[in-house]
Short mmCIF file of C-alpha atoms and ligand atoms in Angstrom, two decimals:
data_model
loop_
_atom_site.label_atom_id
_atom_site.label_comp_id
_atom_site.label_asym_id
_atom_site.label_seq_id
_atom_site.Cartn_x
_atom_site.Cartn_y
_atom_site.Cartn_z
CA UNK A 1 43.04 34.72 -63.29
CA UNK A 2 43.94 34.26 -66.98
CA UNK A 3 41.62 34.76 -69.92
CA UNK A 4 41.65 32.40 -72.89
CA UNK A 5 39.80 32.02 -76.17
CA UNK A 6 39.61 28.28 -75.49
CA UNK A 7 40.18 26.03 -72.50
CA UNK A 8 40.19 22.30 -73.20
CA UNK A 9 39.52 19.96 -70.26
CA UNK A 10 41.41 16.70 -70.79
CA UNK A 11 44.56 16.07 -72.83
CA UNK A 12 43.76 12.74 -74.51
CA UNK A 13 43.81 12.45 -78.31
CA UNK A 14 40.62 14.50 -78.47
CA UNK A 15 41.75 17.24 -76.10
CA UNK A 16 45.38 17.67 -77.10
CA UNK A 17 44.56 17.67 -80.82
CA UNK A 18 41.79 20.24 -80.25
CA UNK A 19 44.21 22.41 -78.26
CA UNK A 20 46.92 22.25 -80.94
CA UNK A 21 44.48 23.04 -83.77
CA UNK A 22 42.95 25.93 -81.77
CA UNK A 23 46.43 27.38 -81.20
CA UNK A 24 47.34 26.91 -84.88
CA UNK A 25 44.21 28.85 -85.78
CA UNK A 26 45.37 31.78 -83.67
CA UNK A 27 43.25 31.19 -80.54
CA UNK A 28 44.77 31.69 -77.10
CA UNK A 29 44.51 28.19 -75.68
CA UNK A 30 45.01 26.28 -72.44
CA UNK A 31 44.52 22.59 -71.69
CA UNK A 32 43.67 21.24 -68.23
CA UNK A 33 44.99 17.79 -67.32
CA UNK A 34 44.65 16.07 -63.97
CA UNK A 35 47.09 13.23 -64.72
CA UNK A 36 50.79 13.82 -64.24
CA UNK A 37 51.44 13.37 -67.94
CA UNK A 38 49.66 14.51 -71.10
CA UNK A 39 48.11 12.19 -73.69
CA UNK A 40 45.09 10.77 -71.86
CA UNK A 41 44.04 7.14 -71.74
CA UNK A 42 45.47 6.54 -75.19
CA UNK A 43 49.10 7.40 -74.51
CA UNK A 44 49.25 6.47 -70.81
CA UNK A 45 47.12 3.34 -70.34
CA UNK A 46 45.57 2.54 -73.72
CA UNK A 47 46.59 2.41 -77.36
CA UNK A 48 50.32 3.00 -76.93
CA UNK A 49 51.31 0.74 -73.99
CA UNK A 50 49.13 -2.07 -75.32
CA UNK A 51 50.81 -1.83 -78.72
CA UNK A 52 54.26 -1.91 -77.15
CA UNK A 53 53.38 -5.17 -75.36
CA UNK A 54 51.72 -6.55 -78.50
CA UNK A 55 54.89 -5.82 -80.47
CA UNK A 56 57.25 -7.36 -77.91
CA UNK A 57 55.13 -10.49 -77.47
CA UNK A 58 54.73 -10.83 -81.24
CA UNK A 59 58.52 -10.80 -81.62
CA UNK A 60 58.71 -13.68 -79.13
CA UNK A 61 56.02 -15.55 -81.05
CA UNK A 62 57.94 -15.09 -84.32
CA UNK A 63 61.14 -16.32 -82.71
CA UNK A 64 59.42 -19.39 -81.26
CA UNK A 65 57.38 -20.31 -84.32
CA UNK A 66 58.95 -19.04 -87.51
CA UNK A 67 62.65 -18.41 -87.02
CA UNK A 68 63.80 -22.03 -87.43
CA UNK A 69 62.00 -22.37 -90.78
CA UNK A 70 63.77 -19.27 -92.07
CA UNK A 71 67.12 -20.77 -91.09
CA UNK A 72 67.48 -18.69 -87.94
CA UNK A 73 68.65 -21.25 -85.41
CA UNK A 74 69.49 -20.97 -81.73
CA UNK A 75 67.79 -20.67 -78.37
CA UNK A 76 64.49 -18.79 -78.35
CA UNK A 77 64.56 -15.60 -76.27
CA UNK A 78 63.17 -15.86 -72.74
CA UNK A 79 60.89 -13.25 -71.19
CA UNK A 80 62.37 -10.62 -68.87
CA UNK A 81 59.01 -9.21 -67.77
CA UNK A 82 60.50 -6.31 -65.82
CA UNK A 83 62.44 -5.20 -68.88
CA UNK A 84 59.39 -5.62 -71.12
CA UNK A 85 57.42 -3.32 -68.79
CA UNK A 86 60.33 -0.86 -68.79
CA UNK A 87 60.29 -0.87 -72.62
CA UNK A 88 56.51 -0.23 -72.52
CA UNK A 89 57.00 2.61 -70.02
CA UNK A 90 59.73 4.23 -72.10
CA UNK A 91 57.39 4.13 -75.12
CA UNK A 92 54.75 5.93 -73.05
CA UNK A 93 57.32 8.43 -71.82
CA UNK A 94 58.58 9.38 -75.30
CA UNK A 95 55.03 9.88 -76.52
CA UNK A 96 53.72 11.90 -73.56
CA UNK A 97 56.84 14.09 -73.64
CA UNK A 98 56.19 14.57 -77.35
CA UNK A 99 52.81 16.14 -76.54
CA UNK A 100 54.47 18.36 -73.94
CA UNK A 101 56.88 19.53 -76.65
CA UNK A 102 53.98 20.22 -79.06
CA UNK A 103 52.18 22.24 -76.36
CA UNK A 104 55.28 24.40 -75.86
CA UNK A 105 55.80 24.76 -79.60
CA UNK A 106 52.21 25.93 -80.05
CA UNK A 107 52.26 28.13 -76.91
CA UNK A 108 49.48 26.19 -75.21
CA UNK A 109 49.32 26.58 -71.42
CA UNK A 110 49.08 23.29 -69.56
CA UNK A 111 46.92 23.98 -66.49
CA UNK A 112 47.89 21.16 -64.14
CA UNK A 113 45.08 19.71 -62.01
CA UNK A 114 41.48 18.58 -62.25
CA UNK A 115 39.21 21.10 -63.94
CA UNK A 116 35.56 21.95 -63.32
CA UNK A 117 33.16 24.44 -64.86
CA UNK A 118 31.59 26.52 -62.06
CA UNK A 119 29.64 28.52 -64.64
CA UNK A 120 29.66 29.00 -68.43
CA UNK A 121 32.79 30.90 -69.45
CA UNK A 122 34.82 29.82 -66.39
CA UNK A 123 37.09 26.87 -65.62
CA UNK A 124 38.34 26.18 -62.11
CA UNK A 125 41.62 24.34 -61.62
CA UNK A 126 42.64 23.94 -57.98
CA UNK A 127 42.01 27.32 -56.38
CA UNK A 128 42.34 29.28 -59.61
CA UNK A 129 39.47 30.29 -61.84
CA UNK A 130 40.24 31.04 -65.50
CA UNK A 131 37.99 32.73 -68.02
CA UNK A 132 37.37 31.15 -71.40
CA UNK A 133 35.17 32.26 -74.30
CA UNK A 134 34.91 28.60 -75.29
CA UNK A 135 35.32 25.41 -73.26
CA UNK A 136 35.88 21.98 -74.79
CA UNK A 137 35.17 18.98 -72.55
CA UNK A 138 37.37 16.04 -73.58
CA UNK A 139 37.43 14.06 -70.35
CA UNK A 140 37.32 10.64 -72.04
CA UNK A 141 36.17 7.37 -70.55
CA UNK A 142 36.88 4.79 -67.87
CA UNK A 143 36.63 0.99 -67.76
CA UNK A 144 33.23 -0.38 -66.79
CA UNK A 145 32.69 -3.61 -64.88
CA UNK A 146 29.88 -6.06 -64.17
CA UNK A 147 27.75 -6.46 -61.06
CA UNK A 148 29.44 -8.98 -58.76
CA UNK A 149 32.87 -8.34 -60.27
CA UNK A 150 35.00 -6.24 -57.97
CA UNK A 151 38.13 -4.80 -59.55
CA UNK A 152 41.22 -4.54 -57.29
CA UNK A 153 43.71 -3.87 -60.17
CA UNK A 154 45.91 -6.71 -58.85
CA UNK A 155 44.06 -10.00 -59.29
CA UNK A 156 40.84 -8.72 -60.87
CA UNK A 157 42.07 -6.03 -63.23
CA UNK A 158 40.90 -3.67 -65.94
CA UNK A 159 43.13 -3.00 -68.94
CA UNK A 160 45.03 -0.49 -66.79
CA UNK A 161 46.03 -3.16 -64.26
CA UNK A 162 46.72 -5.65 -67.05
CA UNK A 163 49.44 -3.34 -68.39
CA UNK A 164 51.21 -3.38 -64.99
CA UNK A 165 50.99 -6.95 -63.68
CA UNK A 166 53.69 -8.03 -61.22
CA UNK A 167 54.38 -11.14 -63.29
CA UNK A 168 53.06 -13.06 -66.27
CA UNK A 169 50.15 -15.08 -64.82
CA UNK A 170 49.93 -18.84 -65.34
CA UNK A 171 46.18 -18.66 -65.90
CA UNK A 172 44.30 -15.62 -67.09
CA UNK A 173 40.56 -15.32 -67.61
CA UNK A 174 39.44 -12.49 -69.85
CA UNK A 175 35.83 -11.41 -69.43
CA UNK A 176 34.66 -10.02 -72.78
CA UNK A 177 35.80 -10.86 -76.31
CA UNK A 178 36.00 -7.28 -77.56
CA UNK A 179 39.02 -5.48 -78.95
CA UNK A 180 40.77 -4.73 -75.64
CA UNK A 181 40.20 -8.22 -74.20
CA UNK A 182 41.50 -9.95 -77.32
CA UNK A 183 44.53 -7.69 -77.72
CA UNK A 184 45.67 -8.09 -74.11
CA UNK A 185 44.60 -11.76 -74.05
CA UNK A 186 46.87 -12.31 -77.09
CA UNK A 187 49.77 -10.61 -75.35
CA UNK A 188 49.58 -12.94 -72.34
CA UNK A 189 48.88 -16.05 -74.43
CA UNK A 190 52.07 -15.36 -76.42
CA UNK A 191 54.00 -14.83 -73.19
CA UNK A 192 52.93 -18.27 -71.97
CA UNK A 193 49.72 -17.71 -69.96
CA UNK A 194 46.83 -20.12 -70.36
CA UNK A 195 44.20 -17.62 -71.51
CA UNK A 196 40.45 -18.30 -71.46
CA UNK A 197 38.07 -15.72 -72.85
CA UNK A 198 34.53 -15.79 -71.42
CA UNK A 199 32.03 -14.01 -73.68
CA UNK A 200 28.30 -13.39 -73.21
CA UNK A 201 27.49 -13.41 -76.94
CA UNK A 202 27.97 -16.27 -79.41
CA UNK A 203 30.51 -14.42 -81.55
CA UNK A 204 33.64 -12.42 -80.72
CA UNK A 205 34.09 -8.71 -81.58
CA UNK A 206 30.41 -7.71 -81.82
CA UNK A 207 29.35 -5.73 -84.88
CA UNK A 208 32.17 -7.01 -87.04
CA UNK A 209 31.73 -8.85 -90.35
CA UNK A 210 30.65 -12.43 -89.38
CA UNK A 211 33.15 -14.06 -91.78
CA UNK A 212 35.94 -12.05 -90.17
CA UNK A 213 34.64 -12.96 -86.70
CA UNK A 214 34.78 -16.70 -87.51
CA UNK A 215 38.20 -16.57 -89.16
CA UNK A 216 39.59 -14.42 -86.36
CA UNK A 217 38.32 -16.74 -83.63
CA UNK A 218 39.75 -19.77 -85.45
CA UNK A 219 43.15 -18.06 -85.71
CA UNK A 220 43.16 -17.02 -82.06
CA UNK A 221 42.27 -20.58 -81.02
CA UNK A 222 45.21 -21.81 -83.09
CA UNK A 223 47.38 -19.40 -81.12
CA UNK A 224 46.24 -21.04 -77.89
CA UNK A 225 43.38 -18.83 -76.66
CA UNK A 226 40.40 -20.77 -75.26
CA UNK A 227 36.88 -19.44 -75.66
CA UNK A 228 33.75 -20.00 -73.57
CA UNK A 229 30.97 -18.43 -75.60
CA UNK A 230 27.38 -17.63 -74.60
CA UNK A 231 28.43 -17.36 -70.96
CA UNK A 232 27.06 -14.82 -68.51
CA UNK A 233 29.56 -14.05 -65.75
CA UNK A 234 27.75 -14.01 -62.39
CA UNK A 235 30.55 -12.95 -60.05
CA UNK A 236 34.23 -13.21 -59.23
CA UNK A 237 35.73 -14.24 -55.91
CA UNK A 238 39.28 -13.12 -55.32
CA UNK A 239 41.98 -13.69 -52.73
CA UNK A 240 45.30 -11.81 -52.80
CA UNK A 241 46.73 -14.14 -55.44
CA UNK A 242 43.90 -16.05 -57.12
CA UNK A 243 40.35 -15.66 -58.35
CA UNK A 244 37.35 -17.73 -59.30
CA UNK A 245 35.02 -16.66 -62.08
CA UNK A 246 31.45 -17.95 -61.79
CA UNK A 247 29.45 -18.05 -65.01
CA UNK A 248 26.20 -19.46 -66.36
CA UNK A 249 25.90 -20.86 -69.88
CA UNK A 250 23.02 -19.16 -71.64
CA UNK A 251 22.03 -22.26 -73.64
CA UNK A 252 21.10 -24.41 -70.60
CA UNK A 253 21.52 -22.16 -67.55
CA UNK A 254 24.18 -24.54 -66.20
CA UNK A 255 26.53 -22.96 -63.67
CA UNK A 256 30.33 -23.24 -63.85
CA UNK A 257 33.44 -21.93 -62.12
CA UNK A 258 36.84 -21.30 -63.63
CA UNK A 259 40.08 -20.55 -61.71
CA UNK A 260 42.54 -17.83 -62.62
CA UNK A 261 45.63 -16.10 -61.31
CA UNK A 262 44.43 -12.91 -62.98
CA UNK A 263 41.01 -11.93 -64.28
CA UNK A 264 40.93 -9.19 -66.91
CA UNK A 265 37.58 -7.41 -67.01
CA UNK A 266 37.23 -6.14 -70.59
CA UNK A 267 33.51 -5.52 -70.79
CA UNK A 268 33.67 -2.06 -72.28
CA UNK A 269 34.19 1.54 -71.23
CA UNK A 270 31.87 4.32 -70.09
CA UNK A 271 32.09 8.09 -70.47
CA UNK A 272 34.00 9.87 -67.69
CA UNK A 273 32.96 13.34 -66.49
CA UNK A 274 33.18 13.13 -62.70
CA UNK A 275 33.75 16.43 -60.96
CA UNK A 276 33.31 18.61 -64.05
CA UNK A 277 30.06 20.01 -62.65
CA UNK A 278 27.81 19.08 -65.57
CA UNK A 279 24.65 18.73 -63.44
CA UNK A 280 24.91 22.16 -61.87
CA UNK A 281 25.78 23.65 -65.24
CA UNK A 282 22.66 22.06 -66.75
CA UNK A 283 24.45 20.18 -69.56
CA UNK A 284 22.08 17.80 -71.34
CA UNK A 285 23.12 14.14 -71.29
CA UNK A 286 22.15 11.12 -73.40
CA UNK A 287 20.44 8.08 -71.84
CA UNK A 288 23.82 6.31 -71.89
CA UNK A 289 25.54 8.94 -69.74
CA UNK A 290 27.32 10.68 -72.62
CA UNK A 291 27.36 14.45 -73.05
CA UNK A 292 24.75 15.29 -75.70
CA UNK A 293 26.10 17.44 -78.56
CA UNK A 294 24.77 18.78 -81.85
CA UNK A 295 26.58 18.29 -85.17
CA UNK A 296 29.00 21.08 -84.26
CA UNK A 297 29.94 19.36 -80.98
CA UNK A 298 28.12 22.11 -79.03
CA UNK A 299 26.45 21.03 -75.77
CA UNK A 300 23.17 22.48 -74.53
CA UNK A 301 25.16 25.21 -72.71
CA UNK A 302 26.35 28.05 -74.89
CA UNK A 303 30.14 28.18 -75.37
CA UNK A 304 30.64 24.64 -74.02
CA UNK A 305 31.61 21.87 -76.46
CA UNK A 306 32.38 18.16 -75.98
CA UNK A 307 34.34 15.61 -78.03
CA UNK A 308 35.87 12.13 -77.87
CA UNK A 309 34.89 9.19 -75.68
CA UNK A 310 32.70 11.39 -73.49
CA UNK A 311 30.21 11.85 -76.35
CA UNK A 312 28.40 9.36 -78.58
CA UNK A 313 30.18 7.21 -81.17
CA UNK A 314 32.95 4.65 -81.31
CA UNK A 315 35.46 4.99 -78.45
CA UNK A 316 38.51 5.35 -80.65
CA UNK A 317 41.49 7.67 -80.44
CA UNK A 318 41.31 8.73 -84.11
CA UNK A 319 37.59 9.52 -83.84
CA UNK A 320 38.43 11.75 -80.85
CA UNK A 321 41.29 13.37 -82.81
CA UNK A 322 39.09 14.11 -85.81
CA UNK A 323 36.49 15.68 -83.54
CA UNK A 324 39.26 17.67 -81.84
CA UNK A 325 40.36 19.18 -85.15
CA UNK A 326 36.82 19.77 -86.33
CA UNK A 327 35.59 21.50 -83.15
CA UNK A 328 38.62 23.82 -83.24
CA UNK A 329 37.70 24.79 -86.80
CA UNK A 330 34.09 25.43 -85.75
CA UNK A 331 35.19 27.63 -82.83
CA UNK A 332 37.51 29.54 -85.18
CA UNK A 333 34.54 30.21 -87.49
CA UNK A 334 35.55 27.63 -90.12
CA UNK A 335 33.83 24.46 -91.31
CA UNK A 336 34.79 21.54 -89.08
CA UNK A 337 33.65 18.19 -90.41
CA UNK A 338 33.92 14.51 -89.44
CA UNK A 339 32.75 11.78 -91.81
CA UNK A 340 31.42 9.24 -89.31
CA UNK A 341 30.77 6.78 -92.14
CA UNK A 342 34.50 6.40 -92.78
CA UNK A 343 36.05 5.75 -89.38
CA UNK A 344 38.22 2.63 -89.50
CA UNK A 345 38.38 0.17 -86.63
CA UNK A 346 41.51 -1.92 -86.09
CA UNK A 347 42.43 -4.80 -83.80
CA UNK A 348 46.21 -5.00 -83.40
CA UNK A 349 46.52 -8.73 -82.83
CA UNK A 350 48.49 -10.90 -85.22
CA UNK A 351 47.11 -11.01 -87.80
CA UNK A 352 45.54 -7.58 -87.61
CA UNK A 353 41.85 -7.08 -88.23
CA UNK A 354 40.50 -3.89 -89.77
CA UNK A 355 37.19 -2.67 -91.05
CA UNK A 356 35.51 0.45 -92.35
CA UNK A 357 32.02 1.37 -93.48
CA UNK A 358 29.11 -0.97 -94.00
CA UNK A 359 28.98 -4.68 -93.30
CA UNK A 360 26.85 -7.15 -95.26
CA UNK A 361 24.56 -7.28 -92.22
CA UNK A 362 23.97 -3.50 -92.09
CA UNK A 363 23.30 -3.41 -95.84
CA UNK A 364 20.90 -6.38 -95.72
CA UNK A 365 19.05 -4.69 -92.89
CA UNK A 366 18.79 -1.47 -94.92
CA UNK A 367 17.66 -3.42 -98.03
CA UNK A 368 20.63 -2.00 -99.97
CA UNK A 369 21.68 -4.14 -102.98
CA UNK A 370 25.43 -4.86 -102.84
CA UNK A 371 28.20 -7.00 -104.33
CA UNK A 372 31.20 -8.49 -102.55
CA UNK A 373 34.74 -8.90 -103.87
CA UNK A 374 36.99 -11.13 -101.79
CA UNK A 375 40.63 -12.12 -102.05
CA UNK A 376 42.59 -14.49 -99.82
CA UNK A 377 46.10 -13.63 -98.64
CA UNK A 378 47.00 -17.17 -99.84
CA UNK A 379 47.14 -15.60 -103.30
CA UNK A 380 49.47 -12.83 -102.15
CA UNK A 381 53.15 -13.65 -102.64
CA UNK A 382 54.44 -11.28 -99.97
CA UNK A 383 52.05 -12.61 -97.31
CA UNK A 384 53.00 -16.22 -98.06
CA UNK A 385 56.70 -15.35 -97.75
CA UNK A 386 56.15 -14.21 -94.16
CA UNK A 387 53.83 -17.05 -93.02
CA UNK A 388 50.80 -14.76 -93.22
CA UNK A 389 48.70 -16.35 -95.96
CA UNK A 390 45.74 -16.94 -93.63
CA UNK A 391 43.12 -14.18 -93.92
CA UNK A 392 41.42 -12.15 -96.61
CA UNK A 393 40.31 -8.77 -97.92
CA UNK A 394 36.62 -8.26 -98.52
CA UNK A 395 35.31 -5.18 -100.29
CA UNK A 396 31.61 -4.40 -100.42
CA UNK A 397 30.26 -2.19 -103.22
CA UNK A 398 26.92 -0.80 -104.34
CA UNK A 399 25.48 -3.34 -106.80
CA UNK A 400 24.62 -0.79 -109.47
CA UNK A 401 27.22 1.96 -109.19
CA UNK A 402 30.22 -0.13 -107.95
CA UNK A 403 30.85 2.59 -105.33
CA UNK A 404 32.75 1.22 -102.33
CA UNK A 405 30.57 0.97 -99.21
CA UNK A 406 32.85 -0.89 -96.83
CA UNK A 407 35.86 -3.16 -96.41
CA UNK A 408 36.85 -5.87 -93.94
CA UNK A 409 40.38 -7.19 -93.74
CA UNK A 410 41.99 -9.88 -91.65
CA UNK A 411 45.64 -10.45 -92.42
CA UNK A 412 49.10 -8.90 -92.39
CA UNK A 413 49.18 -5.12 -92.11
CA UNK A 414 45.37 -4.89 -92.15
CA UNK A 415 45.49 -1.78 -89.93
CA UNK A 416 47.46 0.08 -92.57
CA UNK A 417 45.84 -1.45 -95.66
CA UNK A 418 42.38 -0.29 -94.58
CA UNK A 419 43.35 3.33 -95.20
CA UNK A 420 43.64 2.76 -98.93
CA UNK A 421 39.94 1.92 -98.86
CA UNK A 422 39.18 4.83 -96.49
CA UNK A 423 40.73 7.32 -98.93
CA UNK A 424 38.85 5.70 -101.81
CA UNK A 425 35.59 5.98 -99.88
CA UNK A 426 36.25 9.65 -99.01
CA UNK A 427 36.57 10.33 -102.73
CA UNK A 428 33.47 8.30 -103.57
CA UNK A 429 35.58 5.85 -105.58
CA UNK A 430 34.33 2.68 -107.20
CA UNK A 431 36.00 -0.72 -106.85
CA UNK A 432 37.09 -0.30 -110.46
CA UNK A 433 38.95 2.92 -109.54
CA UNK A 434 40.90 0.92 -106.95
CA UNK A 435 41.39 -2.01 -109.31
CA UNK A 436 42.82 0.25 -112.04
CA UNK A 437 45.37 1.81 -109.67
CA UNK A 438 48.84 0.30 -110.09
CA UNK A 439 49.95 -1.42 -106.84
CA UNK A 440 53.60 -2.18 -106.20
CA UNK A 441 54.67 -5.83 -106.19
CA UNK A 442 55.21 -7.61 -103.87
CA UNK A 443 53.08 -5.82 -101.27
CA UNK A 444 50.15 -6.82 -99.07
CA UNK A 445 48.21 -3.99 -100.71
CA UNK A 446 47.99 -6.07 -103.88
CA UNK A 447 45.40 -8.13 -101.99
CA UNK A 448 43.25 -4.99 -101.69
CA UNK A 449 43.52 -4.43 -105.44
CA UNK A 450 42.65 -8.09 -106.10
CA UNK A 451 39.56 -7.81 -103.87
CA UNK A 452 38.58 -4.73 -105.89
CA UNK A 453 39.12 -6.72 -109.09
CA UNK A 454 36.92 -9.44 -107.59
CA UNK A 455 34.05 -6.92 -107.49
CA UNK A 456 34.26 -6.81 -111.30
CA UNK A 457 35.66 -9.32 -113.81
CA UNK A 458 37.60 -11.27 -111.20
CA UNK A 459 40.98 -11.34 -109.47
CA UNK A 460 44.12 -12.46 -111.29
CA UNK A 461 45.86 -14.56 -108.65
CA UNK A 462 42.97 -16.67 -107.41
C1 FAD B 501 43.83 -0.73 -73.30
C2 FAD B 501 43.26 0.21 -74.33
C3 FAD B 501 43.71 0.13 -75.63
C4 FAD B 501 43.21 1.00 -76.58
N1 FAD B 501 43.68 0.90 -77.86
C5 FAD B 501 43.21 1.72 -78.80
C6 FAD B 501 43.71 1.67 -80.11
O1 FAD B 501 44.59 0.87 -80.42
N2 FAD B 501 43.21 2.54 -81.04
C7 FAD B 501 42.24 3.44 -80.71
O2 FAD B 501 41.81 4.18 -81.59
N3 FAD B 501 41.74 3.52 -79.46
C8 FAD B 501 42.21 2.69 -78.50
N4 FAD B 501 41.74 2.80 -77.23
C9 FAD B 501 40.70 3.81 -76.95
C10 FAD B 501 41.32 5.19 -76.81
O3 FAD B 501 42.29 5.17 -75.79
C11 FAD B 501 40.26 6.24 -76.51
O4 FAD B 501 39.25 6.16 -77.49
C12 FAD B 501 40.85 7.64 -76.52
O5 FAD B 501 41.88 7.75 -75.58
C13 FAD B 501 39.76 8.68 -76.23
O6 FAD B 501 40.34 9.94 -76.23
P1 FAD B 501 39.70 11.16 -75.40
O7 FAD B 501 40.55 12.32 -75.74
O8 FAD B 501 38.27 11.23 -75.64
O9 FAD B 501 39.89 10.78 -73.86
P2 FAD B 501 41.05 10.16 -72.99
O10 FAD B 501 42.16 9.65 -73.80
O11 FAD B 501 40.39 9.22 -72.05
O12 FAD B 501 41.62 11.40 -72.20
C14 FAD B 501 40.88 12.10 -71.28
C15 FAD B 501 41.83 12.83 -70.36
O13 FAD B 501 41.08 13.76 -69.60
C16 FAD B 501 41.60 13.82 -68.29
N5 FAD B 501 40.56 14.34 -67.42
C17 FAD B 501 39.35 13.79 -67.15
N6 FAD B 501 38.63 14.60 -66.35
C18 FAD B 501 39.39 15.68 -66.14
C19 FAD B 501 39.21 16.86 -65.40
N7 FAD B 501 38.07 17.11 -64.76
N8 FAD B 501 40.22 17.76 -65.35
C20 FAD B 501 41.40 17.52 -66.00
N9 FAD B 501 41.62 16.42 -66.72
C21 FAD B 501 40.63 15.52 -66.79
C22 FAD B 501 41.98 12.38 -67.99
O14 FAD B 501 42.96 12.34 -66.96
C23 FAD B 501 42.53 11.93 -69.34
O15 FAD B 501 43.92 12.13 -69.38
C24 FAD B 501 42.23 1.96 -76.24
C25 FAD B 501 41.79 2.05 -74.91
C26 FAD B 501 42.29 1.20 -73.97
C27 FAD B 501 41.81 1.32 -72.56
#
């Protein structure tokens, strides 16, 4: 039996970051992971593999659509799916090995196996029981499905199966127009699949700025994705190679069936804590099955903390990472802090979509007076040069003080551009502060400055 200051259960972005920060702060730390590799959902079956496939398929799209206009002639590349999967796997491998290296560097013990908490202060892994003054649960989440939809990870798949398909399907139906469904739907549409997205609501990407939602859906349609909106999926029927998706349109209750070679179920994720022993331990849960924590990520059981997808809040890797750092600081007697008002959300399609802070809808609901500054990428020289003039930056500010309350971007590099606004918001900056900051030309970030200018006397290039 070993004794630790901290044992982290789960090595996703929440868990591994918590473990590294704990070790950096001088705490004797171990991390339990049941998978064969470190890095959690994010590195193994989430953020990283999906981005590798998005990148590869985007390259194909560029070659097919934009090369000739730039004077790059010749045969378009064809898809070697096996090699594309091998490239994706090697990206995973480099990243998971990177975490292994960081664990060694920081002298963190990797306890291999599935962990449970038989009692406060103890973690059981296999037959061994370890003592820990503090335990951090970072066991993440798993894909959820719908009643009547049985996942086999071959024909009816979650995102995990969609990253491992035997071949590029001719017809794919994606259930759910959220981030994961649209990212993976885009991948297969670019690779030549006929992709139809079936969504219960009337707009894609729920909670996002409505103007962004409309523009985004228009752009995805232009890229070949089909949408059936306001449709409640009733069930799927699958054979070994094909499936039928039965759905009902909400507007008239009419029933329909659509055929597919592969059905991707992308209807969200739910917290995962099977086998940890939370019931017996008496850990309080929320109504939605998350571990309930206070604002120091402490559960109802003394010395037991929880972070990441398994607790409340957006299921995002960087939110889990921030909580990982903060909880380590709290355990070390410092002041861990996460600003939940400034957590960006990004969709890595092409173009990218990114947002942070308030939307017009949330402000209207709160009766908060605001102003909007908007700038189209059509007025940005760099974007036009790379066929990316479609899209815009929208900055929302407090009407009286000009303080930035939120930003919504659809366009080239949106996932990176958003951080300029995040930093500004962390410092309580006004749109004028952003507008008065010199931005290099020609960069996409000039569009952010122009949107900030649009909150005041007006943009220059529009
Ligand atoms: C396809 C896809 C794409 C995504 N893309 C993005 C993206 O681009 N950006 C983004 O921010 N987020 C993205 N996400 C979400 C992101 O992956 C999660 O928010 C993030 O991984 C949560 O981190 P976590 O540390 O809470 O848990 P996880 O990453 O889920 O890690 C939990 C780990 O705990 C382990 N574990 C569970 N129980 C035990 C146990 N009892 N004992 C030992 N080990 C255990 C699991 O094996 C797992 O490795 C994506 C998710 C998916 C599915």
